[in-house]
Amino acid sequence: MSSTSPATTHKRQPAVFIPHGGGPCFFMDWPDVWDKMAEFLRWFSHTLPQKPDALLVVSGHWETETLTVTASEKPELIYDYYGFPEHTYSLRYPAPGNPALATQICSLLKNAGISATSDPDRGLDHGVFIPFMLAFPDADIPVVELSLRQDLDPAFHIQAGKALAPLRDQNVLIVSTGMSYHNLRHFMTANPKTDQDAVAFDTWLDKAACLPEAERNNALIHWEEAPAARVVHPREEHLLPLMVAAGAAGADQGERIYSDTVLGKALSGFRFG
């Protein structure tokens, strides 16, 4: 990748799964609810081995028939949230894109037998720019977004992550953003049963993500067998980004780097490497 320095000058970047919050939650008057998550995101970049040369992000808010990467030099923002205060539709995150990295991502995927294409027009959705406004506020690191495949097959997304793992040695940070709990119907309703379901799934997920590689991947492929899995994720698009990070992890051990309870629901974030 032409914009990155030789791998020998850098430590390997991790692959991570971080929460992106609810809509533009960090930029609203919503006292106490999202404070711990916001604090985590603001500190996140300080935990990296060095400043990344580029960010490859997989969000829970973009699904395509074929894996697709953004290839715009100046990606616009997609305000794909609804019913929020007017000022939240004027938020700005002018990070550059990286068409050369997009080309390399497609090549890595195709070399692994995975169909992939690029989109020169697609911008960055709120699963990217909302957390990145806190985690990388200077907006000076090129960002390329990769879609989920719309069948949401966990084994496929782990394989896609494996294909992208070499980027970690080129000082590219692989960031998956989603939410480890994502049942909007229950999120805003206090209910001891669904709160307990969230804890049960979160406890399972923490154990599964931190297993050795083969066991970890097998557990994540069969995530629907976890306690309360379909209560916590009626649809799994906000969990699937974790599979890409886990695939890119290789043999690197997982660790939970974020743990919180938001609106009664247990949430986690993970790092590999």
Coordinates of C-alpha atoms in Angstrom, one line a residue:
M1 CA 0.0 0.0 0.0
S2 CA 1.7 3.1 -1.2
S3 CA 0.7 5.4 1.7
T4 CA 2.0 3.3 4.5
S5 CA 5.5 3.0 5.7
P6 CA 7.5 -0.2 5.5
A7 CA 6.2 -2.8 8.0
T8 CA 9.6 -3.1 9.6
T9 CA 9.3 0.4 11.1
H10 CA 6.1 -0.4 12.9
K11 CA 4.7 -2.7 15.5
R12 CA 1.7 -4.8 14.4
Q13 CA -1.6 -3.1 14.8
P14 CA -4.4 -5.0 16.7
A15 CA -7.8 -5.9 15.3
V16 CA -10.6 -4.5 17.5
F17 CA -14.4 -4.6 18.0
I18 CA -15.7 -1.4 19.6
P19 CA -19.1 -0.1 20.3
H20 CA -20.4 2.8 18.2
G21 CA -23.3 3.9 20.5
G22 CA -26.8 4.7 19.6
G23 CA -27.2 7.1 16.7
P24 CA -25.4 10.4 17.4
C25 CA -25.7 9.7 21.1
F26 CA -22.3 11.3 22.1
F27 CA -23.4 14.7 20.7
M28 CA -26.7 15.0 22.5
D29 CA -27.8 16.0 25.9
W30 CA -28.2 12.5 27.3
P31 CA -26.6 12.7 30.8
D32 CA -24.8 9.8 32.2
V33 CA -26.1 7.2 29.8
W34 CA -23.2 7.1 27.3
D35 CA -20.5 8.8 29.4
K36 CA -18.5 5.6 30.0
M37 CA -18.6 4.6 26.4
A38 CA -17.6 8.1 25.3
E39 CA -14.7 8.0 27.7
F40 CA -13.5 4.7 26.4
L41 CA -13.6 5.9 22.8
R42 CA -11.7 9.1 23.6
W43 CA -8.9 7.1 25.2
F44 CA -8.9 4.2 22.7
S45 CA -6.2 5.6 20.3
H46 CA -3.8 6.0 23.3
T47 CA -3.8 2.2 23.7
L48 CA -2.5 1.5 20.2
P49 CA 1.2 0.7 19.5
Q50 CA 1.5 3.8 17.3
K51 CA -0.7 6.1 15.2
P52 CA -2.1 4.0 12.3
D53 CA -1.4 5.0 8.7
A54 CA -4.9 4.0 7.8
L55 CA -8.1 2.7 9.3
L56 CA -10.1 -0.2 7.8
V57 CA -13.5 -0.2 9.4
V58 CA -16.4 -2.6 9.2
S59 CA -19.7 -1.2 10.5
G60 CA -23.0 -2.8 11.3
H61 CA -24.7 -0.3 9.0
W62 CA -23.6 -1.4 5.5
E63 CA -24.6 -4.6 3.8
T64 CA -24.1 -5.6 0.2
E65 CA -24.5 -8.7 -1.9
T66 CA -20.7 -8.7 -2.6
L67 CA -18.2 -7.3 -0.2
T68 CA -17.6 -3.7 -1.1
V69 CA -15.0 -1.2 0.0
T70 CA -15.2 2.6 -0.2
A71 CA -12.8 4.1 -2.7
S72 CA -13.5 7.8 -2.5
E73 CA -10.6 10.1 -1.9
K74 CA -12.9 12.4 0.2
P75 CA -15.7 10.3 1.5
E76 CA -18.9 12.1 2.5
L77 CA -20.9 11.3 5.6
I78 CA -24.1 9.3 5.6
Y79 CA -26.5 10.5 8.3
D80 CA -28.3 7.2 8.5
Y81 CA -30.2 7.9 11.8
Y82 CA -33.6 9.4 12.2
G83 CA -35.5 11.6 14.5
F84 CA -32.5 13.2 16.3
P85 CA -31.9 16.9 16.9
E86 CA -31.2 19.0 13.9
H87 CA -27.6 19.8 14.9
T88 CA -26.7 16.1 14.7
Y89 CA -27.1 16.3 10.9
S90 CA -24.4 18.9 10.7
L91 CA -21.7 16.9 12.3
R92 CA -18.5 16.8 10.3
Y93 CA -15.7 14.2 10.0
P94 CA -13.5 15.2 7.0
A95 CA -11.1 12.2 7.1
P96 CA -9.6 11.4 3.7
G97 CA -10.2 8.1 2.0
N98 CA -7.5 5.9 0.5
P99 CA -8.3 4.4 -3.0
A100 CA -5.0 2.5 -3.1
L101 CA -5.8 0.7 0.2
A102 CA -9.3 -0.1 -1.3
T103 CA -7.6 -1.7 -4.2
Q104 CA -5.3 -3.7 -2.0
I105 CA -8.3 -4.9 0.1
C106 CA -10.1 -6.1 -2.9
S107 CA -6.9 -8.0 -4.0
L108 CA -6.4 -9.6 -0.7
L109 CA -10.0 -10.8 -0.6
K110 CA -10.0 -12.0 -4.2
N111 CA -6.7 -13.9 -3.6
A112 CA -8.5 -15.7 -0.8
G113 CA -11.3 -16.6 -3.2
I114 CA -13.7 -14.0 -1.9
S115 CA -15.6 -11.8 -4.4
A116 CA -15.0 -8.1 -3.7
T117 CA -15.5 -4.7 -5.4
S118 CA -15.1 -1.0 -4.7
D119 CA -17.5 1.9 -4.6
P120 CA -16.0 5.3 -5.5
D121 CA -19.1 7.2 -4.4
R122 CA -20.2 5.6 -1.1
G123 CA -19.5 7.6 2.1
L124 CA -19.0 6.7 5.7
D125 CA -22.1 5.8 7.8
H126 CA -22.7 6.8 11.4
G127 CA -21.3 3.5 12.6
V128 CA -18.0 5.0 11.5
F129 CA -17.9 8.7 11.9
I130 CA -19.8 8.9 15.2
P131 CA -17.2 6.8 17.2
F132 CA -14.3 8.0 15.2
M133 CA -15.1 11.6 16.1
L134 CA -14.2 10.6 19.6
A135 CA -11.5 8.0 18.9
F136 CA -9.7 9.8 16.1
P137 CA -10.9 13.4 16.5
D138 CA -8.3 15.0 14.2
A139 CA -9.7 13.2 11.2
D140 CA -6.3 13.0 9.7
I141 CA -6.0 9.2 9.2
P142 CA -7.4 7.8 6.0
V143 CA -10.5 5.7 6.4
V144 CA -11.7 2.9 4.2
E145 CA -15.0 1.1 5.0
L146 CA -15.8 -2.5 4.2
S147 CA -19.3 -3.7 4.0
L148 CA -20.8 -6.8 5.5
R149 CA -22.1 -9.4 3.1
Q150 CA -25.9 -9.4 3.4
D151 CA -26.3 -13.1 4.2
L152 CA -24.5 -12.3 7.5
D153 CA -22.8 -15.7 7.5
P154 CA -20.4 -15.7 10.5
A155 CA -18.0 -18.3 9.0
F156 CA -17.7 -16.2 5.8
H157 CA -16.9 -13.0 7.7
I158 CA -14.2 -14.8 9.8
Q159 CA -12.6 -15.9 6.5
A160 CA -12.8 -12.4 5.2
G161 CA -11.0 -11.2 8.3
K162 CA -8.3 -13.8 7.8
A163 CA -7.7 -12.5 4.3
L164 CA -7.3 -9.0 5.6
A165 CA -4.9 -9.9 8.4
P166 CA -1.7 -8.9 6.5
L167 CA -2.8 -5.3 6.7
R168 CA -2.1 -5.3 10.4
D169 CA 1.6 -5.5 9.6
Q170 CA 1.4 -2.5 7.3
N171 CA 0.2 -0.2 10.2
V172 CA -3.4 -0.5 9.2
L173 CA -5.8 -0.7 12.1
I174 CA -8.8 -3.0 11.5
V175 CA -11.7 -1.6 13.4
S176 CA -15.0 -3.4 13.6
T177 CA -17.8 -1.2 15.1
G178 CA -21.2 -2.5 16.2
M179 CA -22.9 -3.3 19.5
S180 CA -22.6 -6.5 21.4
Y181 CA -26.2 -6.0 22.5
H182 CA -28.7 -4.8 19.8
N183 CA -32.3 -5.3 20.5
L184 CA -33.8 -1.8 20.1
R185 CA -37.2 -2.9 21.3
H186 CA -35.8 -3.9 24.7
F187 CA -33.0 -1.3 24.9
M188 CA -35.2 1.5 26.0
T189 CA -37.4 -0.6 28.3
A190 CA -36.5 -1.5 31.9
N191 CA -37.1 -5.2 32.2
P192 CA -35.2 -7.5 34.7
K193 CA -35.6 -10.5 32.4
T194 CA -34.1 -8.9 29.3
D195 CA -31.4 -7.3 31.4
Q196 CA -30.5 -10.8 32.7
D197 CA -30.6 -12.1 29.1
A198 CA -28.1 -9.4 28.2
V199 CA -25.7 -10.4 31.0
A200 CA -26.0 -14.1 30.1
F201 CA -25.1 -13.4 26.5
D202 CA -22.3 -10.9 27.4
T203 CA -20.8 -13.4 29.8
W204 CA -20.8 -16.0 27.0
L205 CA -19.3 -13.6 24.5
D206 CA -16.5 -12.5 26.8
K207 CA -15.5 -16.2 27.2
A208 CA -15.9 -17.0 23.5
A209 CA -13.9 -14.1 22.2
C210 CA -11.0 -14.9 24.5
L211 CA -10.7 -18.6 23.6
P212 CA -7.7 -19.9 21.6
E213 CA -8.2 -19.3 17.8
A214 CA -9.9 -22.5 16.7
E215 CA -12.2 -22.7 19.7
R216 CA -12.9 -19.0 19.4
N217 CA -13.9 -19.1 15.8
N218 CA -16.0 -22.2 16.3
A219 CA -17.9 -20.6 19.2
L220 CA -18.5 -17.4 17.2
I221 CA -19.7 -19.3 14.1
H222 CA -22.2 -21.0 16.4
W223 CA -23.1 -17.8 18.3
E224 CA -26.9 -18.5 17.9
E225 CA -26.4 -21.3 20.4
A226 CA -25.3 -18.8 23.1
P227 CA -27.7 -18.0 26.0
A228 CA -30.4 -15.6 24.9
A229 CA -28.7 -15.1 21.6
R230 CA -31.8 -14.2 19.6
V231 CA -33.1 -12.0 22.4
V232 CA -29.9 -10.0 22.3
H233 CA -29.6 -10.0 18.5
P234 CA -32.9 -10.5 16.8
R235 CA -30.9 -9.7 13.7
E236 CA -27.1 -10.0 13.9
E237 CA -25.7 -7.2 11.8
H238 CA -24.3 -5.4 14.8
L239 CA -22.5 -8.5 16.0
L240 CA -21.1 -9.7 12.6
P241 CA -18.3 -7.0 12.5
L242 CA -16.8 -8.9 15.5
M243 CA -16.3 -11.9 13.3
V244 CA -14.1 -9.9 10.9
A245 CA -11.9 -8.7 13.7
A246 CA -11.7 -12.3 15.1
G247 CA -10.7 -13.6 11.7
A248 CA -8.0 -10.9 11.3
A249 CA -6.8 -11.9 14.8
G250 CA -5.2 -15.2 13.8
A251 CA -3.6 -16.7 16.8
D252 CA -3.6 -13.5 18.8
Q253 CA -5.4 -13.8 22.1
G254 CA -8.6 -11.8 22.6
E255 CA -9.2 -9.6 25.6
R256 CA -12.2 -7.5 26.7
I257 CA -11.2 -3.9 26.6
Y258 CA -14.6 -2.3 27.3
S259 CA -17.4 -3.4 29.7
D260 CA -20.4 -1.4 30.6
T261 CA -24.1 -1.4 31.3
V262 CA -26.1 1.0 29.2
L263 CA -29.8 1.4 29.7
G264 CA -29.7 -1.8 31.7
K265 CA -28.0 -3.9 29.0
A266 CA -24.5 -5.3 29.3
L267 CA -22.1 -4.3 26.5
S268 CA -18.5 -5.3 25.7
G269 CA -15.7 -4.5 23.3
F270 CA -12.7 -6.6 22.4
R271 CA -9.1 -6.4 21.2
F272 CA -7.0 -9.0 19.5
G273 CA -3.2 -8.5 19.5

